[in-house]
Amino acid sequence: MDKKSGCSFILKGDICYSASPTQFDARKNAYVVCVDGISQGVFDELPEKFHGLPLVDYSDMLIVPGLNDIHVHAPQYTFRGIAMDLELLDWLNTYTFPEEGKYEALEYASAAYDIFVDDLMHSPTTRAVIFATLHVPATKLLMDKLEATGLKTYVGKVNMDRNSPEFLCEDSAETSLVATRKWIAEVKGTYKNTLPILTPRFTPTCSDELMKGLGDLVQEYGLPVQSHLSENLSEIDWVKGLCPWSTCYGQTYEHFGLLGGSTKTVMAHCVYSTDEEIALMKQAGTYIAHCPQSNMFLSSGIAPIKRYLDEGLNVGLGTDVAGGANLSMFRAISDAVGVSKLRWRCVDQSFAPLTIQEAFYLATLGGGSFFGKVGSFAEGYEFDALVLDDSGIRSVRELSVPQRVERYAYLANEGGMIARKYVSGIKVL
Ligand code: GUN
Ligand code: FE
């Protein structure tokens, strides 16, 4: 086969990927072929037609699809791992809003985003859906920095025009929408890897007028949407009071065309979604970003992810830094398994805990599909891959490939190393 570009090659190693929540394909000493950035599939014997392509030998290393963090707050990276003592609404007012206010100063934003972007680059994440702040200049700066990494991201300038401190509140729906239009005009089509996403923070901080205007922007520009939904019980009560016309929290987005349908929408959390809200999300094709670590540390609760999977909803994983402290999506995988067991034991035994395979699926194909054909090595998928050297996680035991992947999710920081990272066939690390 002709090599049409630099993005055509073969990797050899111990390969593992998900084809569905329950189909987990693991092969020792196998080949995965990338042609023009697209996976041609995984093979035990290399087919003749690929013999001319360059081969990189990662024998004894694990090769898995890149991980997709579909909910993370870049400006909150500065206070990850501290300020974990409050629940959501107090946490926002006490720690989060004052921190995000600092991003009005570009010098602060630049220094902070340099660290976030560098750490994201060296993390297992290949694609991410990211909240910035309401500030347009700082959001553009973040996008510039992310673009240079080769990672693929959606980045949102946040909208908030009510129930927020004066230093982090847009004057009116109109002001917020004008700033959003300006931002879209400045960034749309500017980048190859970095795309804008509309970002109403959550219903409590967005007036109906602002929501309506953002729904209009979805139609006008065909942009995707990200927000938060049914994370915390006090939040849900507050939304009932703010939107007495609504039948459930999810409807406060759906009513304005912000729950998905014509474009993709990702809603973080959905810990307490009602049957009605679940039905709305199913109808709209909403993505749920499950953020287990954040749900633990903000004492939010445990989302019924097994139910969502069984009902065929779109689900992926997020770190939700700084609600979650850890940027590693491997940690998100093992946390998803752990909290699902607590849910099964302490809350509701009608849904089984998540298996490691299901959690791996969520981090790869589950969230990856938000970006298109992403998250698998099946033929036709964009070639995002991690080459993992797990030799530093020492053991005298002979482990199977699935066991090594499982162990990596729990023990990545006990000697695991990311040897290479590819996004769309391009080596980024
Ligand atoms: N809801 C509204 N804003 C936020 C935020 O920054 N983090 C989390 N976890 N939930 C939110
Ligand atoms: Fe969040």
Short mmCIF file of C-alpha atoms in Angstrom, two decimals, residues 24-170:
data_model
loop_
_atom_site.label_atom_id
_atom_site.label_comp_id
_atom_site.label_asym_id
_atom_site.label_seq_id
_atom_site.Cartn_x
_atom_site.Cartn_y
_atom_site.Cartn_z
CA PHE A 24 -13.61 -5.85 24.68
CA ASP A 25 -11.00 -7.01 22.18
CA ALA A 26 -7.52 -7.74 23.59
CA ARG A 27 -4.64 -9.25 21.58
CA LYS A 28 -1.05 -10.01 22.36
CA ASN A 29 1.64 -9.26 19.74
CA ALA A 30 -0.87 -7.81 17.32
CA TYR A 31 -0.81 -5.05 14.72
CA VAL A 32 -2.95 -1.94 14.45
CA VAL A 33 -2.78 -0.13 11.13
CA CYS A 34 -3.26 3.60 10.58
CA VAL A 35 -3.68 4.98 7.04
CA ASP A 36 -4.04 8.74 6.65
CA GLY A 37 -5.01 9.07 10.30
CA ILE A 38 -7.73 6.41 10.12
CA SER A 39 -7.57 2.98 11.76
CA GLN A 40 -7.70 0.04 9.38
CA GLY A 41 -8.31 -2.39 12.24
CA VAL A 42 -6.35 -4.77 14.47
CA PHE A 43 -4.71 -7.90 13.05
CA ASP A 44 -2.94 -10.95 14.48
CA GLU A 45 -1.15 -11.36 11.14
CA LEU A 46 -0.37 -8.28 9.11
CA PRO A 47 -2.33 -8.36 5.81
CA GLU A 48 -0.18 -8.31 2.68
CA LYS A 49 -1.59 -4.97 1.47
CA PHE A 50 -0.07 -3.13 4.46
CA HIS A 51 3.43 -4.58 4.10
CA GLY A 52 4.94 -1.40 2.65
CA LEU A 53 3.99 0.81 5.62
CA PRO A 54 6.52 1.74 8.30
CA LEU A 55 6.20 -0.38 11.43
CA VAL A 56 6.91 0.84 14.95
CA ASP A 57 7.57 -2.01 17.32
CA TYR A 58 6.14 -1.51 20.81
CA SER A 59 6.33 -5.18 21.73
CA ASP A 60 5.48 -5.79 25.41
CA MET A 61 3.77 -2.42 25.66
CA LEU A 62 0.03 -1.85 25.77
CA ILE A 63 -1.66 0.00 22.92
CA VAL A 64 -5.14 1.38 23.71
CA PRO A 65 -7.34 4.10 22.20
CA GLY A 66 -6.80 7.62 23.56
CA LEU A 67 -9.01 8.62 26.47
CA ASN A 68 -11.67 11.33 26.12
CA ASP A 69 -12.37 13.67 29.02
CA ILE A 70 -15.78 15.08 28.17
CA HIS A 71 -16.08 17.44 31.14
CA VAL A 72 -13.25 19.51 32.62
CA HIS A 73 -12.84 23.14 33.78
CA ALA A 74 -9.47 24.52 32.66
CA PRO A 75 -9.48 27.61 34.96
CA GLN A 76 -10.14 25.44 38.02
CA TYR A 77 -6.89 23.53 37.53
CA THR A 78 -5.19 26.07 39.81
CA PHE A 79 -7.07 24.82 42.88
CA ARG A 80 -7.26 21.12 42.17
CA GLY A 81 -6.72 19.04 45.27
CA ILE A 82 -7.67 21.78 47.72
CA ALA A 83 -10.96 23.30 48.86
CA MET A 84 -12.79 19.99 49.00
CA ASP A 85 -14.81 20.74 52.13
CA LEU A 86 -18.05 22.15 50.71
CA GLU A 87 -20.98 21.02 48.61
CA LEU A 88 -21.60 22.38 45.12
CA LEU A 89 -23.36 25.73 45.66
CA ASP A 90 -21.16 26.83 48.57
CA TRP A 91 -18.09 25.49 46.78
CA LEU A 92 -18.91 27.60 43.71
CA ASN A 93 -19.44 30.80 45.75
CA THR A 94 -16.53 30.31 48.13
CA TYR A 95 -13.77 28.95 45.91
CA THR A 96 -14.72 28.62 42.27
CA PHE A 97 -16.18 31.99 41.32
CA PRO A 98 -13.39 34.00 43.03
CA GLU A 99 -10.81 31.90 41.17
CA GLU A 100 -12.51 32.20 37.80
CA GLY A 101 -12.75 35.97 38.31
CA LYS A 102 -8.96 36.13 38.13
CA TYR A 103 -8.99 35.18 34.43
CA GLU A 104 -9.94 38.71 33.51
CA ALA A 105 -6.18 39.33 33.85
CA LEU A 106 -4.50 37.81 30.81
CA GLU A 107 -1.17 37.46 32.56
CA TYR A 108 -2.71 35.24 35.23
CA ALA A 109 -4.72 33.33 32.64
CA SER A 110 -1.64 32.71 30.52
CA ALA A 111 0.46 31.38 33.37
CA ALA A 112 -2.39 29.19 34.67
CA TYR A 113 -3.38 27.84 31.26
CA ASP A 114 0.27 27.03 30.43
CA ILE A 115 0.28 24.57 33.32
CA PHE A 116 -3.15 23.12 32.54
CA VAL A 117 -2.31 22.59 28.86
CA ASP A 118 1.11 21.10 29.58
CA ASP A 119 -0.33 18.67 32.12
CA LEU A 120 -3.20 17.74 29.79
CA MET A 121 -0.66 17.09 27.07
CA HIS A 122 1.23 14.65 29.30
CA SER A 123 -1.96 13.00 30.57
CA PRO A 124 -3.71 10.02 28.94
CA THR A 125 -6.31 12.39 27.45
CA THR A 126 -6.34 12.75 23.67
CA ARG A 127 -9.58 14.73 23.38
CA ALA A 128 -11.44 16.92 25.85
CA VAL A 129 -14.57 19.04 26.21
CA ILE A 130 -13.53 22.04 28.24
CA PHE A 131 -15.10 24.93 30.15
CA ALA A 132 -13.06 28.15 30.15
CA THR A 133 -14.46 31.25 31.91
CA LEU A 134 -16.79 34.01 30.70
CA HIS A 135 -13.79 36.10 29.57
CA VAL A 136 -13.35 36.14 25.78
CA PRO A 137 -9.63 37.10 25.66
CA ALA A 138 -8.60 34.42 28.18
CA THR A 139 -10.75 31.82 26.42
CA LYS A 140 -9.03 32.59 23.11
CA LEU A 141 -5.66 32.33 24.80
CA LEU A 142 -6.57 28.89 26.13
CA MET A 143 -7.64 27.86 22.62
CA ASP A 144 -4.34 29.10 21.14
CA LYS A 145 -2.38 27.07 23.66
CA LEU A 146 -4.47 23.92 23.18
CA GLU A 147 -4.22 24.18 19.39
CA ALA A 148 -0.44 23.97 19.59
CA THR A 149 -0.57 20.60 21.38
CA GLY A 150 -2.33 18.62 18.64
CA LEU A 151 -4.94 17.43 21.14
CA LYS A 152 -8.50 17.75 19.84
CA THR A 153 -10.78 19.81 22.04
CA TYR A 154 -14.01 21.70 22.31
CA VAL A 155 -13.63 24.85 24.39
CA GLY A 156 -16.44 27.00 25.77
CA LYS A 157 -16.57 30.63 26.73
CA VAL A 158 -18.91 30.40 29.73
CA ASN A 159 -22.25 32.26 29.82
CA MET A 160 -23.62 33.50 33.17
CA ASP A 161 -25.88 36.53 33.68
CA ARG A 162 -27.57 35.96 37.06
CA ASN A 163 -26.99 34.62 40.58
CA SER A 164 -23.27 35.18 40.27
CA PRO A 165 -20.97 37.66 42.03
CA GLU A 166 -20.57 41.02 40.32
CA PHE A 167 -16.97 40.25 39.37
CA LEU A 168 -18.07 37.12 37.46
CA CYS A 169 -21.43 38.04 35.97
CA GLU A 170 -22.31 39.40 32.57
#
